[in-house]
Short mmCIF file of C-alpha atoms in Angstrom, two decimals:
data_model
loop_
_atom_site.label_atom_id
_atom_site.label_comp_id
_atom_site.label_asym_id
_atom_site.label_seq_id
_atom_site.Cartn_x
_atom_site.Cartn_y
_atom_site.Cartn_z
CA MET A 29 -27.40 77.62 50.41
CA SER A 30 -26.68 73.70 50.28
CA ASP A 31 -24.77 72.05 53.06
CA THR A 32 -20.98 71.73 52.66
CA THR A 33 -20.13 69.72 55.83
CA ASP A 34 -17.83 67.09 55.95
CA THR A 35 -18.96 64.03 57.13
CA GLY A 36 -15.87 61.80 56.28
CA PRO A 37 -13.51 60.48 58.93
CA MET A 38 -11.69 62.71 61.34
CA ARG A 39 -8.03 63.54 60.23
CA ALA A 40 -5.10 64.38 62.18
CA ALA A 41 -2.77 67.50 61.18
CA ASP A 42 -1.14 65.77 58.36
CA GLY A 43 -4.60 64.61 56.82
CA THR A 44 -4.11 61.18 58.01
CA PRO A 45 -7.33 59.56 59.12
CA LEU A 46 -7.41 59.92 62.90
CA LYS A 47 -7.69 56.40 63.62
CA LYS A 48 -4.97 55.29 61.73
CA SER A 49 -2.87 58.02 63.43
CA LEU A 50 -3.83 56.51 66.56
CA ALA A 51 -2.81 52.90 65.74
CA ARG A 52 0.39 53.92 64.48
CA ALA A 53 1.16 55.86 67.67
CA LEU A 54 0.14 52.82 69.84
CA ARG A 55 2.24 50.45 67.68
CA ARG A 56 5.29 52.67 68.22
CA GLN A 57 4.82 52.69 71.75
CA LYS A 58 4.25 48.83 71.97
CA LEU A 59 7.49 48.75 69.88
CA ARG A 60 9.31 51.18 72.12
CA ALA A 61 8.05 49.24 75.51
CA LEU A 62 9.34 45.98 73.59
CA ALA A 63 12.73 46.96 72.96
CA LEU A 64 13.03 48.25 76.87
CA ILE A 65 12.14 44.79 78.11
CA ALA A 66 13.66 42.75 74.98
CA PRO A 67 17.13 41.89 77.18
CA LEU A 68 15.61 40.98 79.89
CA LEU A 69 13.35 38.43 77.70
CA PHE A 70 16.10 37.19 75.76
CA PHE A 71 18.01 36.87 79.68
CA VAL A 72 14.79 34.85 80.70
CA LEU A 73 14.74 32.98 77.40
CA VAL A 74 18.46 31.93 77.76
CA THR A 75 18.76 30.88 81.42
CA PHE A 76 15.03 29.56 82.10
CA VAL A 77 13.14 28.84 79.22
CA VAL A 78 16.03 26.78 77.09
CA PRO A 79 17.18 24.59 79.97
CA ILE A 80 14.07 23.52 80.99
CA ALA A 81 13.20 23.00 77.36
CA ASP A 82 16.55 21.12 77.20
CA MET A 83 15.77 19.16 80.32
CA LEU A 84 12.11 18.24 78.82
CA PHE A 85 14.06 16.77 75.85
CA ARG A 86 16.50 14.50 77.59
CA SER A 87 14.14 13.15 79.91
CA VAL A 88 12.48 11.53 76.59
CA GLU A 89 15.76 11.41 74.28
CA ASN A 90 17.20 7.79 73.42
CA GLN A 91 18.58 8.42 69.89
CA ILE A 92 22.30 7.18 70.45
CA VAL A 93 21.24 3.19 70.38
CA SER A 94 19.39 3.68 66.87
CA ASP A 95 22.40 6.25 65.62
CA THR A 96 25.23 3.67 66.81
CA LEU A 97 23.69 0.61 65.73
CA PRO A 98 21.30 1.61 62.82
CA HIS A 99 21.63 -1.86 60.96
CA THR A 100 21.21 -3.98 63.94
CA VAL A 101 17.94 -2.27 65.34
CA ARG A 102 16.19 -2.39 61.82
CA LEU A 103 17.01 -6.59 61.91
CA LEU A 104 16.21 -6.83 65.62
CA SER A 105 12.57 -5.01 65.25
CA SER A 106 11.53 -8.69 63.73
CA TRP A 107 13.27 -10.80 66.37
CA ASP A 108 10.72 -12.43 68.72
CA SER A 109 12.04 -12.34 71.93
CA SER A 110 9.68 -14.83 73.63
CA THR A 111 11.28 -17.70 71.86
CA GLY A 112 13.75 -17.54 74.69
CA GLU A 113 16.89 -17.64 71.85
CA ALA A 114 19.33 -15.21 70.88
CA PRO A 115 18.74 -13.87 67.35
CA ASP A 116 19.80 -15.48 64.24
CA GLU A 117 23.16 -14.57 62.27
CA PRO A 118 22.10 -12.04 60.25
CA VAL A 119 21.53 -9.64 63.24
CA TYR A 120 25.17 -10.36 64.32
CA ALA A 121 26.27 -9.79 60.91
CA ALA A 122 24.63 -6.30 61.44
CA LEU A 123 26.04 -6.04 64.45
CA ALA A 124 29.87 -6.68 62.98
CA VAL A 125 29.09 -3.56 61.08
CA ASP A 126 27.50 -1.26 63.15
CA PHE A 127 29.97 -2.21 66.18
CA GLN A 128 33.16 -1.79 64.18
CA ALA A 129 32.02 1.47 63.39
CA ALA A 130 31.04 2.54 66.38
CA ALA A 131 34.36 1.25 67.89
CA GLU A 132 36.25 3.63 65.37
CA GLU A 133 34.27 6.45 66.44
CA LYS A 134 34.44 5.75 70.31
CA ASN A 135 30.71 5.74 70.56
CA HIS A 136 30.27 2.01 71.49
CA THR A 137 31.57 2.67 75.23
CA LYS A 138 28.73 5.37 75.25
CA LEU A 139 26.08 2.99 74.10
CA GLY A 140 27.35 0.89 76.49
CA THR A 141 27.09 3.44 79.56
CA ARG A 142 23.24 4.31 78.40
CA LEU A 143 22.19 0.31 77.93
CA ASN A 144 23.93 -0.16 81.35
CA TYR A 145 21.35 1.85 83.06
CA GLU A 146 18.60 -0.50 82.54
CA ASN A 147 21.03 -3.78 82.47
CA PRO A 148 24.11 -3.22 84.69
CA GLY A 149 26.72 -5.29 82.94
CA LEU A 150 26.39 -4.33 79.31
CA SER A 151 28.87 -1.33 79.86
CA SER A 152 31.86 -3.95 80.47
CA MET A 153 30.50 -6.02 77.73
CA PHE A 154 30.51 -3.05 75.53
CA ARG A 155 34.07 -2.32 76.24
CA LYS A 156 35.32 -5.62 76.09
CA THR A 157 33.58 -6.01 72.41
CA GLY A 158 35.29 -3.04 71.44
CA ARG A 159 38.73 -4.26 72.17
CA GLY A 160 38.31 -7.43 69.73
CA ALA A 161 35.69 -5.92 67.21
CA ASP A 162 38.78 -4.89 64.81
CA ASP A 163 39.73 -9.07 64.52
CA ILE A 164 36.37 -9.33 62.67
CA GLY A 165 37.14 -6.78 59.94
CA LYS A 166 40.79 -8.03 59.53
CA ALA A 167 39.71 -11.18 59.05
CA SER A 168 37.61 -10.18 56.16
CA ALA A 169 40.63 -7.49 55.17
CA LYS A 170 42.99 -10.92 54.85
CA ARG A 171 41.10 -12.37 52.60
CA LEU A 172 40.23 -9.44 50.17
CA THR A 173 43.83 -7.96 50.35
CA GLU A 174 44.82 -11.48 49.10
CA LEU A 175 42.74 -11.38 45.94
CA ASP A 176 44.52 -8.03 45.47
CA PRO A 177 46.90 -5.83 47.26
CA ALA A 178 45.07 -2.67 45.83
CA TRP A 179 42.55 -3.08 48.52
CA LYS A 180 44.90 -2.27 51.29
CA ASP A 181 45.02 1.54 49.59
CA GLY A 182 42.84 4.19 50.87
CA ALA A 183 42.86 5.22 47.28
CA THR A 184 41.07 2.40 45.89
CA TRP A 185 38.09 2.69 48.63
CA ALA A 186 37.75 6.43 47.64
CA ALA A 187 37.68 5.50 43.52
CA LEU A 188 35.17 2.65 44.56
CA LEU A 189 33.03 4.94 46.58
CA GLY A 190 33.21 8.50 46.31
CA SER A 191 31.30 10.50 43.27
CA ASP A 192 33.72 12.03 40.29
CA ASP A 193 33.22 15.40 41.67
CA TRP A 194 34.60 14.53 44.70
CA LEU A 195 37.54 12.84 43.51
CA ALA A 196 38.34 15.96 41.52
CA ASN A 197 38.11 18.28 44.56
CA MET A 198 40.00 15.86 46.42
CA ALA A 199 42.78 15.85 43.84
CA GLU A 200 43.07 19.44 43.89
CA TRP A 201 42.96 19.86 47.87
CA SER A 202 46.11 20.56 49.80
CA LYS A 203 46.63 21.30 53.78
CA ASP A 204 46.54 24.77 52.90
CA ASP A 205 42.97 25.05 51.60
CA GLY A 206 41.98 24.67 54.88
CA ARG A 207 38.93 22.06 55.68
CA GLN A 208 38.98 18.90 53.25
CA PRO A 209 35.63 18.92 50.85
CA ARG A 210 32.49 17.47 52.14
CA PHE A 211 32.33 13.42 50.95
CA SER A 212 29.67 12.81 48.37
CA ALA A 213 29.20 8.98 47.29
CA ARG A 214 28.55 7.47 44.10
CA ALA A 215 24.99 6.82 43.46
CA GLU A 216 25.18 3.46 41.67
CA ALA A 217 27.82 2.42 44.21
CA THR A 218 25.28 3.50 47.13
CA SER A 219 22.89 1.32 45.58
CA ALA A 220 25.03 -1.86 44.85
CA LEU A 221 26.82 -1.61 48.51
CA PRO A 222 24.49 0.11 51.00
CA LEU A 223 26.55 -1.23 53.82
CA THR A 224 29.93 -0.61 52.72
CA SER A 225 28.31 3.08 51.52
CA ASP A 226 27.40 4.08 54.92
CA VAL A 227 30.30 2.94 56.85
CA TYR A 228 32.81 4.88 54.29
CA THR A 229 30.62 7.88 54.77
CA ALA A 230 31.26 7.23 58.68
CA PHE A 231 35.19 6.94 57.65
CA ALA A 232 35.57 10.45 55.55
CA ARG A 233 33.61 12.39 58.06
CA VAL A 234 35.89 11.31 61.21
CA VAL A 235 38.83 11.80 58.62
CA ARG A 236 37.89 15.25 57.73
CA THR A 237 36.98 16.16 60.83
CA GLU A 238 40.41 15.18 62.09
CA ASP A 239 42.03 16.87 59.25
CA LYS A 240 45.69 14.93 58.92
CA LYS A 241 45.43 13.12 55.64
CA SER A 242 42.76 13.16 53.18
CA ALA A 243 40.73 10.12 53.15
CA VAL A 244 42.13 9.04 49.79
CA GLU A 245 45.65 8.88 51.99
CA THR A 246 44.03 7.08 55.02
CA LYS A 247 44.21 3.64 56.02
CA PRO A 248 40.69 2.00 55.66
CA TRP A 249 39.19 1.05 58.53
CA PRO A 250 38.73 -2.76 59.35
CA VAL A 251 35.23 -2.72 59.17
CA LEU A 252 34.97 -1.66 55.62
CA TYR A 253 36.45 -4.95 54.38
CA THR A 254 33.45 -6.47 56.38
CA ALA A 255 30.77 -4.25 55.16
CA LEU A 256 32.34 -4.85 51.06
CA GLU A 257 31.84 -8.98 52.18
CA GLN A 258 28.49 -8.54 53.23
CA ASP A 259 27.36 -6.65 50.39
CA LEU A 260 29.11 -8.78 47.62
CA ALA A 261 27.75 -11.56 49.36
CA THR A 262 24.21 -10.59 48.66
CA ALA A 263 24.67 -7.94 45.80
CA SER A 264 23.27 -8.87 42.07
CA PRO A 265 26.07 -9.11 39.22
CA GLU A 266 23.99 -6.27 37.41
CA ALA A 267 24.29 -3.75 40.28
CA LEU A 268 27.90 -4.69 40.49
CA ALA A 269 28.27 -3.95 36.37
CA ALA A 270 26.50 -0.56 37.22
CA VAL A 271 29.30 0.76 39.54
CA GLY A 272 31.90 2.73 37.25
CA GLY A 273 35.07 4.49 38.49
CA PRO A 274 38.56 3.50 38.31
CA SER A 275 37.76 0.66 40.87
CA ALA A 276 35.41 -1.32 38.97
CA GLY A 277 37.65 -3.65 38.07
CA LEU A 278 38.55 -4.81 41.55
CA LEU A 279 35.14 -4.68 42.65
CA GLN A 280 34.32 -6.99 39.54
CA ALA A 281 36.58 -9.58 40.53
CA ALA A 282 35.81 -9.26 44.36
CA GLY A 283 32.14 -9.80 43.40
CA ALA A 284 32.96 -13.05 41.89
CA ALA A 285 35.04 -14.41 44.44
CA VAL A 286 33.64 -13.48 47.33
CA PRO A 287 30.52 -15.89 47.36
CA GLY A 288 33.05 -18.58 47.44
CA PHE A 289 34.55 -17.68 50.34
CA GLU A 290 33.91 -19.82 53.77
CA PRO A 291 31.35 -18.18 55.37
CA ILE A 292 32.26 -16.06 59.00
CA SER A 293 30.15 -17.00 62.10
CA TYR A 294 29.77 -13.64 63.24
CA LYS A 295 27.42 -14.69 66.24
CA GLN A 296 30.75 -17.21 67.26
CA ALA A 297 32.89 -14.38 66.81
CA PHE A 298 30.90 -12.46 69.43
CA VAL A 299 30.26 -15.13 71.93
CA ASP A 300 33.74 -15.71 71.77
CA MET A 301 34.58 -12.01 72.99
CA ASP A 302 31.71 -11.94 75.37
CA LYS A 303 29.26 -14.62 76.65
CA GLY A 304 27.14 -11.67 77.02
CA TRP A 305 26.25 -11.68 73.36
CA GLY A 306 24.87 -14.90 73.48
CA GLU A 307 22.62 -14.10 76.50
CA VAL A 308 18.70 -13.26 75.74
CA ASP A 309 18.81 -10.47 78.26
CA SER A 310 21.35 -8.50 76.68
CA TRP A 311 19.62 -8.46 73.17
CA GLN A 312 15.85 -7.67 75.04
CA THR A 313 17.46 -4.33 76.82
CA ILE A 314 18.87 -3.61 73.09
CA GLN A 315 15.41 -4.05 71.50
CA SER A 316 13.38 -2.56 74.24
CA TYR A 317 15.56 0.59 74.18
CA ALA A 318 15.87 0.73 70.27
CA ALA A 319 13.24 3.79 69.87
CA ARG A 320 14.57 7.05 69.35
CA TYR A 321 12.26 8.30 71.83
CA THR A 322 11.70 6.40 75.27
CA PRO A 323 9.70 6.55 78.25
CA GLY A 324 12.02 4.55 80.46
CA TYR A 325 13.97 7.36 81.72
CA PHE A 326 10.36 8.32 83.46
CA LEU A 327 9.59 4.86 84.20
CA ASN A 328 12.72 4.67 86.15
CA ALA A 329 12.10 7.44 87.85
CA VAL A 330 9.26 6.35 89.53
CA ASP A 331 10.49 2.66 90.20
CA LEU A 332 9.30 1.30 87.21
CA GLU A 333 10.81 -0.85 84.62
CA LYS A 334 10.18 -1.68 80.61
CA SER A 335 10.63 -5.20 79.90
CA PRO A 336 9.71 -7.47 77.13
CA ASP A 337 6.54 -8.41 79.07
CA GLY A 338 5.40 -4.50 79.54
CA ILE A 339 5.63 -2.12 82.25
CA GLN A 340 6.36 -3.65 85.69
CA GLN A 341 8.28 -2.67 89.21
CA ARG A 342 11.72 -2.61 89.46
CA PRO A 343 13.35 -4.72 92.07
CA GLU A 344 12.41 -3.99 95.67
CA GLN A 345 16.13 -3.14 96.60
CA GLN A 346 16.12 -0.94 93.92
CA GLN A 347 13.24 0.86 94.61
CA ILE A 348 13.98 4.21 96.05
CA TYR A 349 12.73 7.31 93.98
CA LEU A 350 9.09 7.18 94.92
CA MET A 351 10.25 7.20 98.41
CA LEU A 352 12.69 10.35 98.00
CA PHE A 353 9.81 12.19 96.39
CA TRP A 354 7.16 11.76 99.31
CA ARG A 355 10.41 12.34 101.75
CA THR A 356 11.08 15.50 100.01
CA ILE A 357 7.48 17.13 99.50
CA TRP A 358 6.73 16.34 103.23
CA MET A 359 9.66 17.45 104.89
CA SER A 360 9.68 20.76 102.72
CA MET A 361 6.13 21.15 104.36
CA LEU A 362 7.62 20.60 107.67
CA ILE A 363 10.37 22.63 107.22
CA THR A 364 7.89 25.41 105.72
CA PHE A 365 5.62 24.75 108.69
CA CYS A 366 8.49 25.35 111.14
CA CYS A 367 9.60 28.24 109.65
CA LEU A 368 6.06 29.81 109.98
CA LEU A 369 5.86 28.62 113.54
CA LEU A 370 9.06 30.56 114.44
CA GLY A 371 8.93 33.41 112.24
CA TYR A 372 5.33 34.57 112.78
CA PRO A 373 6.09 35.86 116.25
CA VAL A 374 9.52 37.54 115.26
CA ALA A 375 7.80 39.43 112.46
CA TRP A 376 5.02 40.32 114.86
CA ILE A 377 7.66 41.91 117.17
CA LEU A 378 9.32 43.51 114.67
CA ALA A 379 6.29 45.30 113.19
CA ASN A 380 4.78 46.22 116.42
CA LEU A 381 8.38 47.67 117.79
CA ARG A 382 9.38 51.13 117.36
CA ALA A 383 11.13 51.71 114.05
CA SER A 384 14.67 52.04 115.93
CA THR A 385 14.64 49.23 117.65
CA ALA A 386 12.88 46.88 114.92
CA ASN A 387 15.67 48.29 112.42
CA VAL A 388 18.45 46.83 115.00
CA LEU A 389 16.99 43.49 115.33
CA MET A 390 15.83 43.42 111.80
CA ILE A 391 20.08 43.42 111.30
CA LEU A 392 20.20 40.27 113.00
CA VAL A 393 17.37 38.66 110.68
CA LEU A 394 19.59 39.79 107.67
CA LEU A 395 22.90 38.77 109.16
CA PRO A 396 22.25 34.94 107.79
CA PHE A 397 22.47 36.40 104.28
CA TRP A 398 26.14 37.69 104.78
CA THR A 399 27.33 34.32 105.73
CA SER A 400 28.05 31.65 103.42
CA LEU A 401 25.65 28.97 103.17
CA LEU A 402 28.35 26.36 103.58
CA VAL A 403 29.46 27.76 106.57
CA ARG A 404 25.98 27.72 108.14
CA THR A 405 25.67 24.25 107.37
CA SER A 406 29.23 23.29 108.56
CA ALA A 407 28.25 25.26 111.92
CA TRP A 408 25.41 22.67 112.28
CA LYS A 409 27.36 19.76 112.01
CA VAL A 410 29.56 21.09 114.96
CA MET A 411 26.81 21.75 117.15
CA LEU A 412 24.86 18.69 116.22
CA GLN A 413 27.26 16.06 115.88
CA GLN A 414 27.39 13.51 119.09
CA GLN A 415 30.59 15.41 120.20
CA GLY A 416 29.31 18.76 119.43
CA VAL A 417 27.91 21.49 121.40
CA ILE A 418 24.47 20.77 122.09
CA ASN A 419 25.28 17.00 123.42
CA ASP A 420 27.91 18.63 125.65
CA ILE A 421 25.59 21.11 127.14
CA LEU A 422 23.04 18.49 127.56
CA VAL A 423 25.63 15.68 129.14
CA TRP A 424 26.52 18.99 131.39
CA LEU A 425 23.39 19.84 132.74
CA GLY A 426 22.90 16.01 133.43
CA LEU A 427 19.79 15.49 130.69
CA VAL A 428 21.52 13.09 128.95
CA ASP A 429 23.87 10.70 130.04
CA ASP A 430 27.36 10.51 128.30
CA ALA A 431 27.29 7.31 127.00
CA SER A 432 23.52 7.82 125.30
CA ARG A 433 24.65 11.12 123.67
CA LEU A 434 21.83 11.91 121.08
CA VAL A 435 21.95 11.32 117.52
CA LEU A 436 20.93 14.65 115.82
CA ILE A 437 22.93 14.75 112.84
CA ASN A 438 22.75 12.71 109.52
CA ASN A 439 19.07 11.88 109.79
CA GLN A 440 15.92 14.03 109.02
CA PHE A 441 16.36 15.83 112.06
CA GLY A 442 19.49 17.51 111.13
CA THR A 443 18.03 18.06 107.63
CA ILE A 444 15.15 19.95 109.22
CA VAL A 445 16.73 21.90 111.98
CA ALA A 446 19.74 23.24 109.50
CA MET A 447 17.14 24.13 106.60
CA THR A 448 14.65 25.80 108.78
CA HIS A 449 17.52 27.92 110.10
CA ILE A 450 18.47 28.67 106.80
CA LEU A 451 15.41 29.73 105.46
CA LEU A 452 13.69 31.38 108.10
CA PRO A 453 14.73 34.79 107.24
CA PHE A 454 12.44 34.18 103.91
CA MET A 455 9.75 33.62 105.81
CA ILE A 456 10.05 36.64 108.23
CA LEU A 457 11.02 39.30 105.72
CA PRO A 458 7.59 38.89 103.62
CA LEU A 459 5.61 38.18 107.22
CA TYR A 460 7.13 41.43 108.44
CA SER A 461 6.24 43.48 105.71
CA VAL A 462 3.05 42.78 105.29
CA MET A 463 2.22 43.16 109.32
CA LYS A 464 3.98 46.66 108.74
CA THR A 465 1.06 47.79 106.95
CA ILE A 466 -1.50 46.64 109.45
CA PRO A 467 -2.92 49.44 111.25
CA PRO A 468 -2.81 48.86 115.34
CA SER A 469 -6.19 50.92 115.58
CA TYR A 470 -7.89 47.53 114.68
CA LEU A 471 -6.88 45.72 117.40
CA ARG A 472 -7.86 48.36 119.87
CA ALA A 473 -10.75 49.01 117.98
CA ALA A 474 -11.68 45.19 118.55
CA LYS A 475 -10.72 44.96 122.23
CA SER A 476 -12.52 48.37 122.80
CA LEU A 477 -15.82 46.51 121.58
CA GLY A 478 -15.40 43.66 124.24
CA ALA A 479 -13.05 41.10 122.23
CA THR A 480 -10.44 39.48 124.04
CA ASN A 481 -6.45 39.22 123.05
CA TRP A 482 -6.73 35.99 121.72
CA THR A 483 -10.29 36.89 119.76
CA ALA A 484 -8.78 40.29 118.47
CA PHE A 485 -5.99 38.41 117.08
CA TRP A 486 -7.34 35.32 115.69
CA ARG A 487 -10.60 37.51 114.02
CA VAL A 488 -8.84 40.51 112.89
CA TYR A 489 -5.61 40.43 113.03
CA PHE A 490 -4.50 37.08 111.36
CA PRO A 491 -6.70 37.34 108.44
CA GLN A 492 -4.80 40.40 107.29
CA SER A 493 -1.57 38.64 107.73
CA VAL A 494 -2.36 35.73 105.56
CA PRO A 495 -1.01 37.27 102.12
CA GLY A 496 2.38 37.53 103.96
CA ILE A 497 2.19 33.65 105.17
CA GLY A 498 1.08 32.88 101.82
CA ALA A 499 4.39 34.51 100.21
CA GLY A 500 6.47 33.34 102.84
CA SER A 501 5.25 29.85 102.41
CA ILE A 502 5.42 29.80 98.82
CA LEU A 503 9.11 31.05 99.21
CA CYS A 504 10.08 28.47 101.97
CA TYR A 505 8.71 25.79 100.20
CA ILE A 506 10.03 26.13 96.70
CA LEU A 507 13.59 26.77 97.91
CA ALA A 508 13.48 23.96 100.48
CA ILE A 509 12.06 21.34 97.76
CA GLY A 510 15.35 21.95 95.85
CA TYR A 511 18.21 22.23 98.26
CA TYR A 512 20.56 19.47 97.79
CA ILE A 513 23.86 20.85 99.92
CA THR A 514 22.36 21.14 103.32
CA PRO A 515 20.61 17.47 102.90
CA GLU A 516 24.01 16.28 101.72
CA LEU A 517 26.18 17.46 104.57
CA VAL A 518 23.56 16.84 107.26
CA GLY A 519 21.11 14.39 106.10
CA GLY A 520 22.84 11.32 105.80
CA THR A 521 21.18 8.62 104.46
CA GLN A 522 17.52 9.11 106.14
CA GLY A 523 17.93 12.90 105.35
CA VAL A 524 18.69 13.39 101.58
CA PHE A 525 16.04 14.84 99.19
CA ILE A 526 15.47 13.89 95.46
CA SER A 527 17.39 16.62 94.30
CA ASN A 528 20.45 14.96 95.61
CA ARG A 529 20.00 11.99 93.24
CA ILE A 530 19.71 14.63 90.56
CA ALA A 531 22.77 16.12 91.32
CA PHE A 532 24.61 12.70 91.93
CA HIS A 533 23.17 11.89 88.12
CA ILE A 534 24.28 14.71 86.82
CA SER A 535 27.96 15.03 88.13
CA SER A 536 28.90 11.14 89.18
CA SER A 537 26.50 8.73 87.19
CA LEU A 538 26.41 10.71 84.25
CA ASN A 539 22.83 9.60 83.63
CA TRP A 540 21.46 12.75 82.47
CA GLY A 541 18.58 11.56 80.88
CA LEU A 542 16.93 9.95 84.39
CA ALA A 543 18.44 13.35 86.17
CA ALA A 544 16.39 15.22 83.71
CA ALA A 545 13.21 12.81 84.43
CA LEU A 546 13.63 13.13 87.98
CA GLY A 547 13.72 17.04 87.42
CA THR A 548 10.79 17.02 85.11
CA ILE A 549 8.54 15.26 87.64
CA LEU A 550 9.76 17.52 90.64
CA LEU A 551 8.98 20.64 88.23
CA GLY A 552 5.33 18.95 87.81
CA ALA A 553 4.93 18.25 91.64
CA VAL A 554 5.74 21.96 92.32
CA LEU A 555 3.83 23.25 89.69
CA LEU A 556 0.58 20.89 90.51
CA LEU A 557 0.64 22.08 94.37
CA TYR A 558 1.03 25.57 93.01
CA TYR A 559 -2.45 25.01 91.62
CA VAL A 560 -3.80 23.68 94.50
CA TYR A 561 -2.64 26.48 96.41
CA ASP A 562 -4.01 29.00 94.10
CA LYS A 563 -7.33 26.94 94.43
CA ILE A 564 -7.43 27.18 98.16
CA VAL A 565 -5.77 29.79 99.03
CA GLY A 566 -5.73 32.36 95.64
CA ILE A 567 -2.34 33.51 94.37
CA ASP A 568 -3.85 37.11 94.13
CA ASN A 569 -4.01 37.25 98.18
CA VAL A 570 -0.24 36.44 98.10
CA LYS A 571 1.68 40.06 98.82
CA LEU A 572 5.04 41.48 99.83
CA GLY A 573 3.27 44.54 101.53
#
């Protein structure tokens, strides 16, 4: 009788190989688990990961310069600032086009604000220039419209620069149809008139966004005349002849006449609007920060600056950030130590009292959580000021002379006292939860073996409470290093943290790039200290009970 035993793979009840069936079941379990935690993952992604990624991007992002002055930046890249002279006329000619277009889109003030962070005074220069930049374009407009009044009409420019498909779509469009058709340029016009085509594309985009009139009906920007004059002065007759469309004849006539126009001194026009345009420092700042990504914010965050001569220290009176970083780190450590010094005995008493008594006292520990942070900080302002409760008591006791009251607020002492009070519960609770798990019999056993009270505490009890110390210290330190409300209210000029400057740049100066760089460095410092703590103490030893 032959052996007919099946030596193939084991199978499930439905005939599927058991290995495959188990893998499928495991995959289903993983998908179900993922579906359960998906809302939490999404919440963490939106509220934590995305903001941090955005902060990291803003700390190096610098696209506003190259996006607002694209033609100027391109020509400025070959300028040698070491000559001590302002750029040549072609750079000013490009600036005339870029600046007028930026002023029409209201972007010149944003650029001025950005560059003002690096060179104070540029913001006012950009604003002042924005009020008179159109005069350059109006001068060109006057000369072209004298050749032919048709240049005043928006339809002329649309026919010259828009593609046939776009013109057909615009002819059929009405306001009832909704958004205007997206502009598309005539290919041969883009090749022959690059500056004019770029400006008209921006013009059509703005008109389409405002949605009041079509680009065909809207009065052209003055900068279009400046751009057209510059293009016609350099374009070859063959390139102009290749441009078709209804406005081709006008273009040919203008192309023949423009080379005979008296050249405009764009440099003199800008210097007349503001003498800063003739100064080398202004152009050096634009050139230094023309790249789309810059280390400038991080350099400023560590009291350095980027200059034509390389990276160098900022003026002494502007060096504040490194000092604030060191102050934030060491004061946070000191506050954490004060919380540990005050919280450890309290947690020990709570852990060794009867449960009924400990629960009553625990309410006192938790009571601050039921009071607003602002109220608690304001209470310390009342307590610590020179005419406050503490000074009054000291004067009444005769410990302090009335004329020499202690200065306890608007300094580092005020910040340490107020923040220690606020963060103390965050130290007591982890310590209490860990101490509650330490059996009292361990101390009794140590004493029965001849240990003194101090030896029993230090050799037996304290090592078992270290996990609670670690948890409370990390919690207090992380909270302290990012606080800004309490230091702002009671710290004055000597007790503020780096977080106060971050808040200032976000809400007041609107220098979000510098704020992002400061926040990134602070985050890096926290992660570094966390790494050091893990190596010395071990994060696995941190427990909450």
